[in-house]
Amino acid sequence: MNEQDCLKLISKYEIENGFFDISINQIKAYIFFRRDIRVAYLKKHGIDSMHLKYKRNYKALIKSTLTSLSSLLKLLLSSKRINNVYAAYPRVDKVNGIYLDKFTDPVINLIEEPGNYVIFDHGMAGVHPMPRLHRESIIYVDFIYVLSELVSVVFWPFFYIINKHSVDTLYEKIKDLLNDGFSKKIICKKTLQHLFLISFFKFLFNKLQVKNVFGPARDYQMVYFFAAHSIGIKTFEFQHGITYGESILYSGYRDLALVPDYFLAFGENNPDTVYGIDPSKIINIGYAFNNYLRNISSDLTISKNDVLVISDPEVTDSMLSATLKLSEYYPQCNFYVRPHPHEIISDVWTQKLSKVRNIFIQDKRINIMVALQSFDNVIGENSTVLYEALSLNRKVGKLYFDGLNPLFLKEEDKDSFWHIRTPENLNCLLQGNSEEKPHKSIYSEFNLELLRQIIK
């Protein structure tokens, strides 16, 4: 069974077996576990999905937690009124030495005035890279997340006593699906943690008299969207990548308390039924990050025959194996492997690749759109980056060997790519010209007035 079939099956199973019928404090508790359960279900069927791999930096976490406590207290004690809240994506990109959230910061640059907005930033594993764009408007929320963990550790037994029937029912359903359940303790702690966060942000939004909440990837912004909807605040989700079909994030049941009021797309991309929202609520505002990049240039020194290899956590072994074969077949080319930001290349592969003269691991902290400016040749399987490369008129190939299985947004998109079924096929891309293929762009020009109109 492939990933698409697995996701269709589990999405149907969740609904038919009442996973979303269990409410705690008027919230469907399974939402808090859906991603983890789906990842575990895929793994049970031999399919590795994306794992958010990171190590906590406890020194940085302590520092950011103290900073967070101070800034939150100042915000709570102030008489500020904030129209717009931006929930920053936890992973930031480095562009010309400055870190930014490529989904929200460029929009803020174009639409906001100081004092009208605030950015809530949780960081990644306690780390907040500096220097940071719009630092003066950022409020670290690490403290409230740490506090929510402490609350869950102390009070989960009492929570279980109060919600025993609901927790037991959810536990049994998960156990029946996976032949192994999350422990009841984990279910209680995670649910309690989310409910605490939702209550806090509901209180904070009310105090600040917030009118709109923005953020990319609703799973990351779950507590913000739940809190906002509970008190009638409009929510907006920024598109953060392309989706080919069924996905862990969007497939299946749609909880209206979590689904945003509007999905802000960066282009006219099909299919538009795969983002877990009514297509009539999808508004193409274009991609503000492209506006930000127009005066940015790359300082990477790359040869015309060099190749950028786009990897993903789901296919690391296959991608590196294919790259190894290509490097042997084309010793005159250098291959720069670009890991996904959540991808960790094993020590075994790192040692193996270090012995190959023409394979390099690229710094994944450098923004990918900046890196793409230096390369004529880009290859990979299904990453959004391949479509981004097409948007920049690069020569882009999709790999079909060593277990790689390319997908396309639309059937006609196949004509825009080179199809590399064997190492020999790469030569067609290297010798080819981007003008040979139909141009394809997943991005539209940013429409500032349209966004202003939607917000009003």
Coordinates of C-alpha atoms in Angstrom, one line a residue:
M1 CA 0.0 0.0 0.0
N2 CA 1.4 3.4 -0.9
E3 CA 1.2 6.6 1.2
Q4 CA -1.8 8.1 -0.7
D5 CA -3.8 4.9 -0.2
C6 CA -2.8 4.7 3.5
L7 CA -3.9 8.3 4.1
K8 CA -7.2 7.7 2.4
L9 CA -7.8 4.6 4.5
I10 CA -6.9 6.2 7.9
S11 CA -8.9 9.4 7.1
K12 CA -12.0 7.3 6.4
Y13 CA -11.3 5.1 9.4
E14 CA -11.1 8.1 11.8
I15 CA -14.5 9.4 10.7
E16 CA -16.3 6.1 10.6
N17 CA -15.0 5.0 14.0
G18 CA -15.9 8.2 15.8
F19 CA -12.4 9.6 16.6
F20 CA -13.8 13.1 16.3
D21 CA -16.9 12.4 18.4
I22 CA -14.8 12.7 21.6
S23 CA -14.9 16.3 23.0
I24 CA -13.1 17.6 26.0
N25 CA -13.9 21.3 27.0
Q26 CA -15.8 21.5 23.7
I27 CA -12.8 20.7 21.6
K28 CA -12.4 17.5 19.6
A29 CA -9.4 16.1 21.5
Y30 CA -8.2 13.7 18.7
I31 CA -7.1 16.8 16.7
F32 CA -4.2 17.1 19.1
F33 CA -2.9 13.6 18.2
R34 CA -3.9 13.3 14.6
R35 CA -0.5 14.0 13.1
D36 CA 1.4 11.6 15.4
I37 CA -1.2 8.9 14.9
R38 CA -1.1 9.2 11.1
V39 CA 2.7 9.1 11.1
A40 CA 2.6 6.0 13.3
Y41 CA 0.0 4.4 11.0
L42 CA 2.1 5.0 7.9
K43 CA 5.2 3.6 9.7
K44 CA 3.2 0.5 10.6
H45 CA 2.7 0.0 6.8
G46 CA 6.4 0.5 6.0
I47 CA 6.1 4.2 4.9
D48 CA 8.4 6.8 6.5
S49 CA 6.8 10.2 6.7
M50 CA 8.4 13.5 7.7
H51 CA 9.6 13.5 11.2
L52 CA 10.2 16.9 12.8
K53 CA 13.7 16.1 14.0
Y54 CA 15.5 18.5 16.3
K55 CA 17.4 18.6 19.5
R56 CA 16.4 20.9 22.3
N57 CA 19.1 23.5 23.2
Y58 CA 18.4 23.8 26.9
K59 CA 20.8 26.7 27.4
A60 CA 19.0 28.7 24.7
L61 CA 15.6 27.5 25.9
I62 CA 16.3 28.9 29.4
K63 CA 17.4 32.2 28.0
S64 CA 14.5 32.5 25.6
T65 CA 12.0 31.5 28.4
L66 CA 13.3 34.3 30.7
T67 CA 13.1 36.8 27.8
S68 CA 9.7 35.5 27.0
L69 CA 8.4 35.9 30.6
S70 CA 9.6 39.5 30.6
S71 CA 8.1 40.5 27.3
L72 CA 4.8 38.7 28.0
L73 CA 4.5 40.5 31.4
K74 CA 5.1 43.9 29.7
L75 CA 2.5 43.1 27.1
L76 CA 0.0 42.0 29.7
L77 CA 0.6 45.1 31.9
S78 CA 0.4 47.5 28.9
S79 CA -2.8 49.1 27.6
K80 CA -1.9 48.2 24.0
R81 CA -4.5 47.4 21.4
I82 CA -3.3 45.2 18.5
N83 CA -5.2 44.7 15.3
N84 CA -3.2 41.8 13.8
V85 CA -1.3 38.9 15.4
Y86 CA 1.2 36.9 13.3
A87 CA 2.1 33.5 14.5
A88 CA 5.6 33.0 13.1
Y89 CA 6.6 29.8 11.5
P90 CA 9.1 28.1 13.9
R91 CA 11.7 27.6 11.2
V92 CA 13.3 30.8 9.9
D93 CA 15.5 31.3 6.8
K94 CA 18.8 33.1 6.5
V95 CA 18.8 35.8 3.8
N96 CA 21.9 38.0 3.5
G97 CA 22.7 37.4 7.1
I98 CA 19.3 38.2 8.5
Y99 CA 16.8 35.6 9.7
L100 CA 13.1 35.8 8.8
D101 CA 10.0 33.9 8.5
K102 CA 9.5 33.8 4.7
F103 CA 5.7 33.4 5.0
T104 CA 4.8 36.3 7.3
D105 CA 7.7 38.7 7.5
P106 CA 7.6 39.8 3.8
V107 CA 3.8 40.4 4.1
I108 CA 4.4 42.5 7.3
N109 CA 7.0 44.5 5.4
L110 CA 4.4 45.5 2.8
I111 CA 1.2 45.9 4.8
E112 CA 1.9 46.7 8.5
E113 CA 2.8 49.8 10.4
P114 CA 4.6 49.7 13.8
G115 CA 2.2 49.4 16.7
N116 CA -0.5 47.8 14.6
Y117 CA 0.7 44.3 15.0
V118 CA 2.7 41.8 17.0
I119 CA 4.6 38.6 16.1
F120 CA 4.4 35.6 18.5
D121 CA 7.5 33.5 18.0
H122 CA 8.0 30.1 19.7
G123 CA 11.3 29.4 17.9
M124 CA 12.7 26.0 17.1
A125 CA 13.7 23.9 20.1
G126 CA 14.4 27.0 22.2
V127 CA 16.5 28.7 19.5
H128 CA 15.7 32.2 18.1
P129 CA 18.4 33.0 15.5
M130 CA 19.6 36.6 15.4
P131 CA 19.7 39.1 13.8
R132 CA 16.0 38.8 13.2
L133 CA 13.8 40.9 10.9
H134 CA 11.1 42.8 12.8
R135 CA 12.7 41.9 16.1
E136 CA 11.2 45.0 17.7
S137 CA 7.7 43.6 17.2
I138 CA 8.4 40.0 18.3
I139 CA 7.1 38.5 21.5
Y140 CA 8.7 35.2 22.5
V141 CA 6.1 32.8 23.8
D142 CA 8.5 30.1 25.0
F143 CA 7.5 30.8 28.6
I144 CA 3.9 30.0 28.2
Y145 CA 4.7 26.8 26.4
V146 CA 7.1 25.7 29.1
L147 CA 4.5 26.6 31.7
S148 CA 1.9 24.5 29.8
E149 CA 4.3 21.5 30.0
L150 CA 4.7 22.0 33.8
V151 CA 1.0 22.3 34.3
S152 CA 0.4 19.0 32.3
V153 CA 3.1 17.2 34.4
V154 CA 1.6 18.3 37.7
F155 CA -2.2 18.1 37.0
W156 CA -2.6 15.3 34.5
P157 CA -3.9 12.8 37.2
F158 CA -6.6 15.2 38.2
F159 CA -7.4 15.8 34.5
Y160 CA -7.8 12.1 34.0
I161 CA -10.2 11.7 36.9
I162 CA -12.4 14.5 35.5
N163 CA -12.3 13.3 31.9
K164 CA -11.8 9.5 32.5
H165 CA -14.5 8.4 30.1
S166 CA -13.3 10.5 27.2
V167 CA -9.7 9.6 27.7
D168 CA -10.4 5.9 28.0
T169 CA -12.5 6.0 24.9
L170 CA -9.9 7.8 22.8
Y171 CA -7.2 5.4 24.2
E172 CA -9.2 2.4 23.1
K173 CA -9.8 3.8 19.6
I174 CA -6.1 4.5 19.1
K175 CA -5.2 1.1 20.4
D176 CA -7.6 -0.6 18.0
L177 CA -6.1 1.3 15.1
L178 CA -2.4 0.8 15.8
N179 CA -2.5 -2.4 18.0
D180 CA -0.8 -0.2 20.5
G181 CA -2.1 3.0 22.1
F182 CA -0.6 6.1 23.3
S183 CA -0.5 5.8 27.1
K184 CA -3.4 7.4 28.9
K185 CA -0.9 9.6 30.7
I186 CA 0.4 11.0 27.3
I187 CA -3.2 11.6 26.1
C188 CA -4.0 13.5 29.3
K189 CA -0.7 15.6 29.3
K190 CA -0.9 16.6 25.7
T191 CA -4.6 17.5 25.8
L192 CA -4.2 19.4 29.0
Q193 CA -1.2 21.3 27.6
H194 CA -3.1 22.3 24.5
L195 CA -6.2 23.4 26.4
F196 CA -4.0 25.5 28.7
L197 CA -2.4 27.3 25.7
I198 CA -5.7 27.8 24.1
S199 CA -7.1 29.4 27.2
F200 CA -4.1 31.7 27.6
F201 CA -4.2 33.0 24.1
K202 CA -7.9 33.4 24.2
F203 CA -7.4 35.6 27.3
L204 CA -4.5 37.5 25.6
F205 CA -6.4 38.1 22.3
N206 CA -9.3 39.5 24.3
K207 CA -7.1 41.8 26.3
L208 CA -5.3 43.1 23.2
Q209 CA -8.6 43.4 21.3
V210 CA -7.1 41.5 18.3
K211 CA -9.1 41.5 15.1
N212 CA -7.1 39.1 12.9
V213 CA -4.7 36.1 13.4
F214 CA -2.3 35.0 10.7
G215 CA 0.0 32.0 10.4
P216 CA 1.3 29.3 8.1
A217 CA 0.5 25.6 8.6
R218 CA -2.5 25.3 10.8
D219 CA -1.0 22.4 12.8
Y220 CA 1.7 24.7 14.0
Q221 CA -0.8 27.5 14.7
M222 CA -3.5 25.2 16.2
V223 CA -3.7 26.8 19.6
Y224 CA -3.9 30.3 18.1
F225 CA -6.7 29.3 15.6
F226 CA -8.7 27.6 18.3
A227 CA -8.4 30.5 20.6
A228 CA -9.2 33.1 17.9
H229 CA -12.3 31.2 16.7
S230 CA -13.7 30.8 20.2
I231 CA -14.0 34.6 20.5
G232 CA -15.0 35.5 16.9
I233 CA -11.6 36.6 15.6
K234 CA -10.8 36.0 11.9
T235 CA -8.0 33.6 11.0
F236 CA -5.8 33.4 7.9
E237 CA -3.5 30.6 7.0
F238 CA -0.6 31.3 4.6
Q239 CA 0.1 28.5 2.1
H240 CA 3.5 27.0 3.0
G241 CA 4.1 24.5 0.2
I242 CA 2.4 22.6 -2.6
T243 CA 0.3 19.5 -1.9
Y244 CA -0.2 16.8 -4.5
G245 CA -3.0 14.9 -3.0
E246 CA -3.7 13.2 0.4
S247 CA -1.6 14.6 3.2
I248 CA -1.1 14.1 6.9
L249 CA -2.0 17.7 7.6
Y250 CA -5.0 18.3 5.5
S251 CA -6.8 15.0 4.6
G252 CA -10.0 13.8 6.1
Y253 CA -12.2 15.4 8.8
R254 CA -12.3 19.2 8.9
D255 CA -12.8 20.7 12.3
L256 CA -14.3 24.1 11.7
A257 CA -12.9 25.4 14.9
L258 CA -9.4 24.8 13.5
V259 CA -9.9 25.4 9.7
P260 CA -9.1 29.1 9.0
D261 CA -11.5 31.6 7.6
Y262 CA -9.3 32.1 4.6
F263 CA -6.4 30.2 3.1
L264 CA -4.0 32.7 1.5
A265 CA -2.5 30.9 -1.5
F266 CA 0.7 32.1 -3.2
G267 CA -0.4 31.1 -6.7
E268 CA -3.2 29.6 -8.9
N269 CA -2.3 26.0 -8.1
N270 CA -4.4 22.9 -8.7
P271 CA -5.6 20.7 -7.3
D272 CA -7.3 23.2 -4.8
T273 CA -9.3 20.5 -3.0
V274 CA -6.3 19.2 -1.0
Y275 CA -5.8 21.9 1.6
G276 CA -8.6 20.8 4.0
I277 CA -10.7 23.9 3.3
D278 CA -13.6 24.8 0.9
P279 CA -11.9 26.0 -2.3
S280 CA -14.1 29.1 -2.2
K281 CA -12.2 30.2 0.9
I282 CA -8.8 29.9 -1.0
I283 CA -7.7 33.4 -2.0
N284 CA -4.6 33.8 -4.2
I285 CA -2.8 36.8 -2.8
G286 CA 0.5 35.9 -4.5
Y287 CA 3.9 35.4 -2.9
A288 CA 5.3 38.4 -1.0
F289 CA 8.6 36.7 -0.4
N290 CA 9.5 37.1 -4.1
N291 CA 9.1 40.9 -3.6
Y292 CA 11.5 40.8 -0.7
L293 CA 14.1 38.8 -2.8
R294 CA 14.2 41.1 -5.8
N295 CA 17.2 43.0 -4.4
I296 CA 18.9 40.0 -2.9
S297 CA 21.7 38.2 -4.7
S298 CA 23.5 34.9 -4.0
D299 CA 27.2 34.8 -3.2
L300 CA 27.5 31.1 -4.0
T301 CA 30.2 30.3 -6.6
I302 CA 28.8 27.5 -8.8
S303 CA 29.9 26.1 -12.1
K304 CA 27.5 25.8 -15.1
N305 CA 27.6 22.0 -14.9
D306 CA 27.0 21.8 -11.2
V307 CA 23.7 20.2 -9.9
L308 CA 21.6 21.1 -6.9
V309 CA 20.0 17.9 -5.5
I310 CA 16.8 18.5 -3.4
S311 CA 16.3 15.9 -0.7
D312 CA 13.4 15.2 1.7
P313 CA 13.3 13.2 5.0
E314 CA 11.0 10.6 3.4
V315 CA 13.5 9.7 0.7
T316 CA 16.9 10.5 2.2
D317 CA 18.4 7.1 1.5
S318 CA 17.0 6.8 -2.0
M319 CA 18.1 10.3 -2.9
L320 CA 21.6 9.9 -1.6
S321 CA 22.0 6.6 -3.3
A322 CA 20.9 8.1 -6.6
T323 CA 23.2 11.0 -6.1
L324 CA 26.1 8.7 -5.5
K325 CA 25.5 6.9 -8.8
L326 CA 25.2 10.2 -10.6
S327 CA 28.5 11.5 -9.2
E328 CA 30.2 8.4 -10.4
Y329 CA 28.7 8.7 -13.9
Y330 CA 29.5 12.5 -14.1
P331 CA 32.9 13.1 -12.5
Q332 CA 33.1 16.5 -14.2
C333 CA 30.0 17.7 -12.3
N334 CA 29.7 18.7 -8.6
F335 CA 26.5 17.6 -6.8
Y336 CA 25.3 19.8 -4.0
V337 CA 22.8 18.0 -1.8
R338 CA 20.3 20.3 -0.2
P339 CA 18.7 18.6 2.8
H340 CA 15.2 19.6 3.9
P341 CA 15.3 21.8 7.0
H342 CA 13.9 18.9 9.1
E343 CA 16.2 16.3 7.5
I344 CA 19.1 14.8 9.4
I345 CA 21.7 12.9 7.3
S346 CA 23.0 9.9 9.3
D347 CA 26.6 9.6 10.3
V348 CA 26.9 6.6 8.0
W349 CA 25.9 8.7 5.0
T350 CA 28.0 11.6 6.1
Q351 CA 31.1 9.5 6.2
K352 CA 30.3 7.8 2.9
L353 CA 29.8 11.1 1.1
S354 CA 32.8 12.8 2.6
K355 CA 35.0 10.3 0.6
V356 CA 33.4 11.4 -2.7
R357 CA 35.2 14.2 -4.4
N358 CA 32.2 15.8 -6.2
I359 CA 29.4 15.6 -3.6
F360 CA 28.8 18.4 -1.1
I361 CA 26.2 19.0 1.6
Q362 CA 24.8 22.5 1.3
D363 CA 24.1 24.6 4.3
K364 CA 20.3 24.3 4.7
R365 CA 20.1 27.5 6.8
I366 CA 20.6 29.5 3.6
N367 CA 17.2 30.3 2.1
I368 CA 16.5 28.0 -0.8
M369 CA 15.3 30.7 -3.2
V370 CA 18.6 32.5 -2.7
A371 CA 20.5 29.3 -3.4
L372 CA 18.5 28.6 -6.5
Q373 CA 19.7 31.8 -8.1
S374 CA 23.2 30.2 -8.5
F375 CA 22.2 26.9 -10.1
D376 CA 21.1 26.1 -13.7
N377 CA 20.5 22.4 -12.9
V378 CA 18.2 21.2 -10.2
I379 CA 17.0 17.6 -9.5
G380 CA 14.9 15.8 -6.9
E381 CA 11.6 13.9 -6.5
N382 CA 8.6 15.7 -5.1
S383 CA 9.8 18.7 -3.1
T384 CA 8.0 22.1 -3.5
V385 CA 11.5 23.4 -4.4
L386 CA 11.4 21.7 -7.8
Y387 CA 8.4 23.8 -8.7
E388 CA 10.1 26.9 -7.2
A389 CA 13.1 26.2 -9.5
L390 CA 10.7 26.1 -12.5
S391 CA 9.3 29.4 -11.4
L392 CA 12.9 30.8 -11.7
N393 CA 13.2 29.2 -15.2
R394 CA 15.8 26.7 -14.1
K395 CA 16.4 23.3 -15.8
V396 CA 14.6 20.8 -13.4
G397 CA 14.7 17.0 -13.4
K398 CA 12.7 14.5 -11.5
L399 CA 14.5 11.2 -10.5
Y400 CA 12.7 7.9 -11.1
F401 CA 15.4 5.4 -10.0
D402 CA 16.5 3.9 -6.7
G403 CA 12.9 3.8 -5.4
L404 CA 12.0 7.4 -6.2
N405 CA 8.5 8.0 -7.5
P406 CA 7.7 11.6 -8.8
L407 CA 4.3 13.1 -8.6
F408 CA 2.9 16.2 -10.4
L409 CA 0.3 18.8 -9.6
K410 CA -1.2 18.4 -13.0
E411 CA -0.6 15.9 -15.8
E412 CA 0.6 18.6 -18.2
D413 CA 3.3 19.7 -15.7
K414 CA 5.3 16.6 -16.8
D415 CA 6.3 18.5 -19.9
S416 CA 8.1 21.1 -17.9
F417 CA 10.5 18.6 -16.3
W418 CA 13.3 16.4 -17.5
H419 CA 12.6 12.8 -16.6
I420 CA 15.7 11.0 -15.3
R421 CA 15.0 7.3 -15.2
T422 CA 18.7 6.2 -15.4
P423 CA 21.9 8.1 -14.6
E424 CA 22.5 8.4 -18.4
N425 CA 19.3 10.5 -18.7
L426 CA 20.9 13.4 -16.7
N427 CA 23.0 14.3 -19.7
C428 CA 19.9 15.5 -21.5
L429 CA 19.2 18.0 -18.8
L430 CA 22.9 19.1 -18.6
Q431 CA 23.0 19.6 -22.4
G432 CA 19.5 21.0 -22.6
N433 CA 18.1 24.5 -22.4
S434 CA 15.3 25.7 -20.1
E435 CA 13.5 27.3 -23.2
E436 CA 12.9 23.7 -24.5
K437 CA 10.3 23.2 -21.8
P438 CA 7.0 24.9 -21.1
H439 CA 7.4 27.6 -18.4
K440 CA 5.6 26.9 -15.2
S441 CA 5.3 29.1 -12.1
I442 CA 3.6 28.3 -8.9
Y443 CA 3.7 31.9 -7.8
S444 CA 1.6 34.9 -8.6
E445 CA 2.6 38.5 -8.1
F446 CA 1.7 39.7 -4.6
N447 CA -1.6 41.5 -4.5
L448 CA -1.4 44.0 -1.6
E449 CA -4.8 45.6 -2.2
L450 CA -6.6 42.2 -2.3
L451 CA -5.1 41.2 1.0
R452 CA -6.2 44.6 2.5
Q453 CA -9.7 44.1 1.2
I454 CA -10.0 40.5 2.7
I455 CA -8.8 41.8 6.1
K456 CA -11.3 44.6 6.2

